[in-house]
């Protein structure tokens, strides 16, 4: 028997937390303790567990698990169970490596030789799903998952659900299976309506139609729909799962191997589920170590049905180059053919971790922080993602990565730049970019649009985005200024008499979600036009890009007064149900030339 010598953890991009365990004979294993948005809390818990388990027998995995769970008096929950998961997975990997076998051999051997997988499309505010689904087909996938909705109020207009049905129809028409993730964003009045509306179109499953704390609501909903109900990422042990099995309210269990206590616990959950005729489809929008652990479980679990992969998920693409192919030596293990990934046959977890890359990225990685939706009345809605803290970390490691380019799938920046160049404006034209993000629009105009000497200013409410934009400007040696500014707040001296061109790429979309009122009792978005008009010089232009408002609606918001619609940027259109539309619109308004 060999004792544990060391337990280390590594925070890496885009939002993962890896664990390495070594024994006294230098055998090692890797695990993953990722808990999205709560990295520091898990790290603190790991510190406590490391102190406790130093010197434990590395082979006594179940004993260590029981000590972690039962001897602390307060049990379970996402933080403790995620910390325990990483250590548990690493110990299984270590033991299998020491015995020179694939991990599945310690779990009873294989029942399948390849694993069906699905990937994400659409992002947090799902759109352009047809092109995204076609790309997944090219990658070898036969199934995808997408968010069912963006943010929805407790009781919203039924029209808020129409796009969800339309997106499902579009992707299924391509021949793909489609899971729809409600993400617990909907409350019971809307979830019941959406489940019913989706039924005729046969989704693969509906995931978290309600949050798991509403077990009675899920039980009720399960009796109202024929759509298979999937849940489990926010259930952290077999005891959390028990009620849903007894209620017969779940069809597909989705425990997350990095949240539920690791391989030891997910195997017990799977066995319980099998006894209730419930399938297993582990949740895993995480890193390569968690995915490898899920693959090992999938290969030896009879009621396993399909595995989530995070390759290309929006959380990863926002970090630039960091995806599940990072941090491992053999990237081909994640190749997808006809909807399947071949079973992992290597020692332990079946992957070889690139420790040099892990340590390099861990030296600069910032903890990932989630954001949230807000409704038009200012109230909090369910889950959204963060980008700029990740972008800052990525840029520090790789200066070639310049962060998130919003609307990049529509080539909006390039098309806006071309449009402005076509207006034959002088090279001294001044620009103000509202909600500048990483500054990409201004960099493009300065470097490729012919606007070489006029003042350029980018503003954003996010300090992280402004810091990123300043770093990139310094790296490029470009004379562009960036400031933190809430554009709905007080004016700034540098506004002077205004700018020749004011740009908005998604800022009005965000402002439209805010319900704060000004002194006249108007919602923030109702006062936005007046604010913007004052930033534009007489004779100058305001060019707005939106994915939430049509050209006609933008004309209604901003036309009239001194702003007159002058032109539009051309984007590809699509047809559905006899109607034509676009995923993004850019409209240019010119301010009346009178002072």
mmCIF file with all atom_site columns, N, CA and C in Angstrom, residues 453-487:
data_model
loop_
_atom_site.group_PDB
_atom_site.id
_atom_site.type_symbol
_atom_site.label_atom_id
_atom_site.label_alt_id
_atom_site.label_comp_id
_atom_site.label_asym_id
_atom_site.label_entity_id
_atom_site.label_seq_id
_atom_site.pdbx_PDB_ins_code
_atom_site.Cartn_x
_atom_site.Cartn_y
_atom_site.Cartn_z
_atom_site.occupancy
_atom_site.B_iso_or_equiv
_atom_site.pdbx_formal_charge
_atom_site.auth_seq_id
_atom_site.auth_comp_id
_atom_site.auth_asym_id
_atom_site.auth_atom_id
_atom_site.pdbx_PDB_model_num
ATOM 1   N N  . UNK A 1 453 ? -6.174  59.311 -38.910 1.00 0.00 ? 453 UNK A N  1
ATOM 2   C CA . UNK A 1 453 ? -5.688  60.387 -38.031 1.00 0.00 ? 453 UNK A CA 1
ATOM 3   C C  . UNK A 1 453 ? -6.737  61.035 -37.154 1.00 0.00 ? 453 UNK A C  1
ATOM 4   N N  . UNK A 1 454 ? -8.020  60.770 -37.355 1.00 0.00 ? 454 UNK A N  1
ATOM 5   C CA . UNK A 1 454 ? -9.042  61.382 -36.513 1.00 0.00 ? 454 UNK A CA 1
ATOM 6   C C  . UNK A 1 454 ? -9.078  60.767 -35.124 1.00 0.00 ? 454 UNK A C  1
ATOM 7   N N  . UNK A 1 455 ? -9.607  61.515 -34.167 1.00 0.00 ? 455 UNK A N  1
ATOM 8   C CA . UNK A 1 455 ? -9.714  61.029 -32.793 1.00 0.00 ? 455 UNK A CA 1
ATOM 9   C C  . UNK A 1 455 ? -10.643 59.817 -32.742 1.00 0.00 ? 455 UNK A C  1
ATOM 10  N N  . UNK A 1 456 ? -10.217 58.784 -32.026 1.00 0.00 ? 456 UNK A N  1
ATOM 11  C CA . UNK A 1 456 ? -11.052 57.613 -31.792 1.00 0.00 ? 456 UNK A CA 1
ATOM 12  C C  . UNK A 1 456 ? -11.144 57.356 -30.297 1.00 0.00 ? 456 UNK A C  1
ATOM 13  N N  . UNK A 1 457 ? -12.373 57.144 -29.834 1.00 0.00 ? 457 UNK A N  1
ATOM 14  C CA . UNK A 1 457 ? -12.621 56.893 -28.413 1.00 0.00 ? 457 UNK A CA 1
ATOM 15  C C  . UNK A 1 457 ? -13.564 55.705 -28.286 1.00 0.00 ? 457 UNK A C  1
ATOM 16  N N  . UNK A 1 458 ? -13.173 54.735 -27.462 1.00 0.00 ? 458 UNK A N  1
ATOM 17  C CA . UNK A 1 458 ? -14.037 53.614 -27.156 1.00 0.00 ? 458 UNK A CA 1
ATOM 18  C C  . UNK A 1 458 ? -14.426 53.647 -25.693 1.00 0.00 ? 458 UNK A C  1
ATOM 19  N N  . UNK A 1 459 ? -15.717 53.434 -25.393 1.00 0.00 ? 459 UNK A N  1
ATOM 20  C CA . UNK A 1 459 ? -16.177 53.463 -24.002 1.00 0.00 ? 459 UNK A CA 1
ATOM 21  C C  . UNK A 1 459 ? -16.937 52.177 -23.699 1.00 0.00 ? 459 UNK A C  1
ATOM 22  N N  . UNK A 1 460 ? -16.872 51.761 -22.441 1.00 0.00 ? 460 UNK A N  1
ATOM 23  C CA . UNK A 1 460 ? -17.582 50.564 -22.001 1.00 0.00 ? 460 UNK A CA 1
ATOM 24  C C  . UNK A 1 460 ? -17.775 50.667 -20.491 1.00 0.00 ? 460 UNK A C  1
ATOM 25  N N  . UNK A 1 461 ? -18.863 50.062 -20.004 1.00 0.00 ? 461 UNK A N  1
ATOM 26  C CA . UNK A 1 461 ? -19.080 50.057 -18.554 1.00 0.00 ? 461 UNK A CA 1
ATOM 27  C C  . UNK A 1 461 ? -18.152 49.076 -17.847 1.00 0.00 ? 461 UNK A C  1
ATOM 28  N N  . UNK A 1 462 ? -17.575 48.128 -18.615 1.00 0.00 ? 462 UNK A N  1
ATOM 29  C CA . UNK A 1 462 ? -16.761 47.057 -18.043 1.00 0.00 ? 462 UNK A CA 1
ATOM 30  C C  . UNK A 1 462 ? -15.300 47.464 -17.971 1.00 0.00 ? 462 UNK A C  1
ATOM 31  N N  . UNK A 1 463 ? -14.755 47.528 -16.757 1.00 0.00 ? 463 UNK A N  1
ATOM 32  C CA . UNK A 1 463 ? -13.340 47.849 -16.592 1.00 0.00 ? 463 UNK A CA 1
ATOM 33  C C  . UNK A 1 463 ? -12.464 46.805 -17.264 1.00 0.00 ? 463 UNK A C  1
ATOM 34  N N  . UNK A 1 464 ? -12.861 45.525 -17.167 1.00 0.00 ? 464 UNK A N  1
ATOM 35  C CA . UNK A 1 464 ? -12.055 44.462 -17.771 1.00 0.00 ? 464 UNK A CA 1
ATOM 36  C C  . UNK A 1 464 ? -11.963 44.644 -19.281 1.00 0.00 ? 464 UNK A C  1
ATOM 37  N N  . UNK A 1 465 ? -13.067 45.015 -19.925 1.00 0.00 ? 465 UNK A N  1
ATOM 38  C CA . UNK A 1 465 ? -13.030 45.189 -21.386 1.00 0.00 ? 465 UNK A CA 1
ATOM 39  C C  . UNK A 1 465 ? -12.149 46.379 -21.756 1.00 0.00 ? 465 UNK A C  1
ATOM 40  N N  . UNK A 1 466 ? -12.233 47.445 -20.985 1.00 0.00 ? 466 UNK A N  1
ATOM 41  C CA . UNK A 1 466 ? -11.407 48.624 -21.275 1.00 0.00 ? 466 UNK A CA 1
ATOM 42  C C  . UNK A 1 466 ? -9.925  48.305 -21.080 1.00 0.00 ? 466 UNK A C  1
ATOM 43  N N  . UNK A 1 467 ? -9.606  47.560 -20.031 1.00 0.00 ? 467 UNK A N  1
ATOM 44  C CA . UNK A 1 467 ? -8.209  47.171 -19.820 1.00 0.00 ? 467 UNK A CA 1
ATOM 45  C C  . UNK A 1 467 ? -7.708  46.315 -20.981 1.00 0.00 ? 467 UNK A C  1
ATOM 46  N N  . UNK A 1 468 ? -8.554  45.402 -21.454 1.00 0.00 ? 468 UNK A N  1
ATOM 47  C CA . UNK A 1 468 ? -8.168  44.562 -22.580 1.00 0.00 ? 468 UNK A CA 1
ATOM 48  C C  . UNK A 1 468 ? -7.936  45.409 -23.821 1.00 0.00 ? 468 UNK A C  1
ATOM 49  N N  . UNK A 1 469 ? -8.870  46.319 -24.116 1.00 0.00 ? 469 UNK A N  1
ATOM 50  C CA . UNK A 1 469 ? -8.736  47.162 -25.303 1.00 0.00 ? 469 UNK A CA 1
ATOM 51  C C  . UNK A 1 469 ? -7.476  48.022 -25.225 1.00 0.00 ? 469 UNK A C  1
ATOM 52  N N  . UNK A 1 470 ? -7.173  48.554 -24.043 1.00 0.00 ? 470 UNK A N  1
ATOM 53  C CA . UNK A 1 470 ? -5.958  49.371 -23.893 1.00 0.00 ? 470 UNK A CA 1
ATOM 54  C C  . UNK A 1 470 ? -4.705  48.542 -24.138 1.00 0.00 ? 470 UNK A C  1
ATOM 55  N N  . UNK A 1 471 ? -4.696  47.302 -23.638 1.00 0.00 ? 471 UNK A N  1
ATOM 56  C CA . UNK A 1 471 ? -3.537  46.439 -23.856 1.00 0.00 ? 471 UNK A CA 1
ATOM 57  C C  . UNK A 1 471 ? -3.318  46.178 -25.343 1.00 0.00 ? 471 UNK A C  1
ATOM 58  N N  . UNK A 1 472 ? -4.418  45.886 -26.042 1.00 0.00 ? 472 UNK A N  1
ATOM 59  C CA . UNK A 1 472 ? -4.302  45.571 -27.462 1.00 0.00 ? 472 UNK A CA 1
ATOM 60  C C  . UNK A 1 472 ? -3.865  46.807 -28.242 1.00 0.00 ? 472 UNK A C  1
ATOM 61  N N  . UNK A 1 473 ? -4.410  47.979 -27.889 1.00 0.00 ? 473 UNK A N  1
ATOM 62  C CA . UNK A 1 473 ? -4.001  49.216 -28.565 1.00 0.00 ? 473 UNK A CA 1
ATOM 63  C C  . UNK A 1 473 ? -2.518  49.485 -28.368 1.00 0.00 ? 473 UNK A C  1
ATOM 64  N N  . UNK A 1 474 ? -2.041  49.252 -27.140 1.00 0.00 ? 474 UNK A N  1
ATOM 65  C CA . UNK A 1 474 ? -0.614  49.422 -26.883 1.00 0.00 ? 474 UNK A CA 1
ATOM 66  C C  . UNK A 1 474 ? 0.229   48.450 -27.681 1.00 0.00 ? 474 UNK A C  1
ATOM 67  N N  . UNK A 1 475 ? -0.243  47.227 -27.754 1.00 0.00 ? 475 UNK A N  1
ATOM 68  C CA . UNK A 1 475 ? 0.480   46.197 -28.514 1.00 0.00 ? 475 UNK A CA 1
ATOM 69  C C  . UNK A 1 475 ? 0.541   46.570 -30.000 1.00 0.00 ? 475 UNK A C  1
ATOM 70  N N  . UNK A 1 476 ? -0.554  47.130 -30.526 1.00 0.00 ? 476 UNK A N  1
ATOM 71  C CA . UNK A 1 476 ? -0.612  47.518 -31.925 1.00 0.00 ? 476 UNK A CA 1
ATOM 72  C C  . UNK A 1 476 ? -0.015  48.900 -32.182 1.00 0.00 ? 476 UNK A C  1
ATOM 73  N N  . UNK A 1 477 ? 0.307   49.625 -31.109 1.00 0.00 ? 477 UNK A N  1
ATOM 74  C CA . UNK A 1 477 ? 0.834   50.987 -31.202 1.00 0.00 ? 477 UNK A CA 1
ATOM 75  C C  . UNK A 1 477 ? -0.136  51.902 -31.945 1.00 0.00 ? 477 UNK A C  1
ATOM 76  N N  . UNK A 1 478 ? -1.408  51.824 -31.570 1.00 0.00 ? 478 UNK A N  1
ATOM 77  C CA . UNK A 1 478 ? -2.445  52.634 -32.193 1.00 0.00 ? 478 UNK A CA 1
ATOM 78  C C  . UNK A 1 478 ? -2.901  53.728 -31.238 1.00 0.00 ? 478 UNK A C  1
ATOM 79  N N  . UNK A 1 479 ? -3.096  54.917 -31.787 1.00 0.00 ? 479 UNK A N  1
ATOM 80  C CA . UNK A 1 479 ? -3.516  56.068 -30.991 1.00 0.00 ? 479 UNK A CA 1
ATOM 81  C C  . UNK A 1 479 ? -5.039  56.063 -30.865 1.00 0.00 ? 479 UNK A C  1
ATOM 82  N N  . UNK A 1 480 ? -5.538  55.245 -29.966 1.00 0.00 ? 480 UNK A N  1
ATOM 83  C CA . UNK A 1 480 ? -6.970  55.143 -29.701 1.00 0.00 ? 480 UNK A CA 1
ATOM 84  C C  . UNK A 1 480 ? -7.159  55.162 -28.193 1.00 0.00 ? 480 UNK A C  1
ATOM 85  N N  . UNK A 1 481 ? -8.111  55.951 -27.718 1.00 0.00 ? 481 UNK A N  1
ATOM 86  C CA . UNK A 1 481 ? -8.352  56.071 -26.281 1.00 0.00 ? 481 UNK A CA 1
ATOM 87  C C  . UNK A 1 481 ? -9.525  55.190 -25.864 1.00 0.00 ? 481 UNK A C  1
ATOM 88  N N  . UNK A 1 482 ? -9.433  54.673 -24.644 1.00 0.00 ? 482 UNK A N  1
ATOM 89  C CA . UNK A 1 482 ? -10.515 53.849 -24.097 1.00 0.00 ? 482 UNK A CA 1
ATOM 90  C C  . UNK A 1 482 ? -10.799 54.300 -22.667 1.00 0.00 ? 482 UNK A C  1
ATOM 91  N N  . UNK A 1 483 ? -12.080 54.443 -22.349 1.00 0.00 ? 483 UNK A N  1
ATOM 92  C CA . UNK A 1 483 ? -12.487 54.910 -21.025 1.00 0.00 ? 483 UNK A CA 1
ATOM 93  C C  . UNK A 1 483 ? -13.661 54.081 -20.503 1.00 0.00 ? 483 UNK A C  1
ATOM 94  N N  . UNK A 1 484 ? -13.690 53.919 -19.179 1.00 0.00 ? 484 UNK A N  1
ATOM 95  C CA . UNK A 1 484 ? -14.851 53.327 -18.522 1.00 0.00 ? 484 UNK A CA 1
ATOM 96  C C  . UNK A 1 484 ? -15.909 54.405 -18.383 1.00 0.00 ? 484 UNK A C  1
ATOM 97  N N  . UNK A 1 485 ? -17.100 54.134 -18.903 1.00 0.00 ? 485 UNK A N  1
ATOM 98  C CA . UNK A 1 485 ? -18.165 55.143 -18.849 1.00 0.00 ? 485 UNK A CA 1
ATOM 99  C C  . UNK A 1 485 ? -19.520 54.475 -18.997 1.00 0.00 ? 485 UNK A C  1
ATOM 100 N N  . UNK A 1 486 ? -20.432 54.816 -18.110 1.00 0.00 ? 486 UNK A N  1
ATOM 101 C CA . UNK A 1 486 ? -21.834 54.441 -18.255 1.00 0.00 ? 486 UNK A CA 1
ATOM 102 C C  . UNK A 1 486 ? -22.476 55.516 -19.114 1.00 0.00 ? 486 UNK A C  1
ATOM 103 N N  . UNK A 1 487 ? -22.793 55.169 -20.352 1.00 0.00 ? 487 UNK A N  1
ATOM 104 C CA . UNK A 1 487 ? -23.240 56.194 -21.300 1.00 0.00 ? 487 UNK A CA 1
ATOM 105 C C  . UNK A 1 487 ? -24.574 56.809 -20.907 1.00 0.00 ? 487 UNK A C  1
#
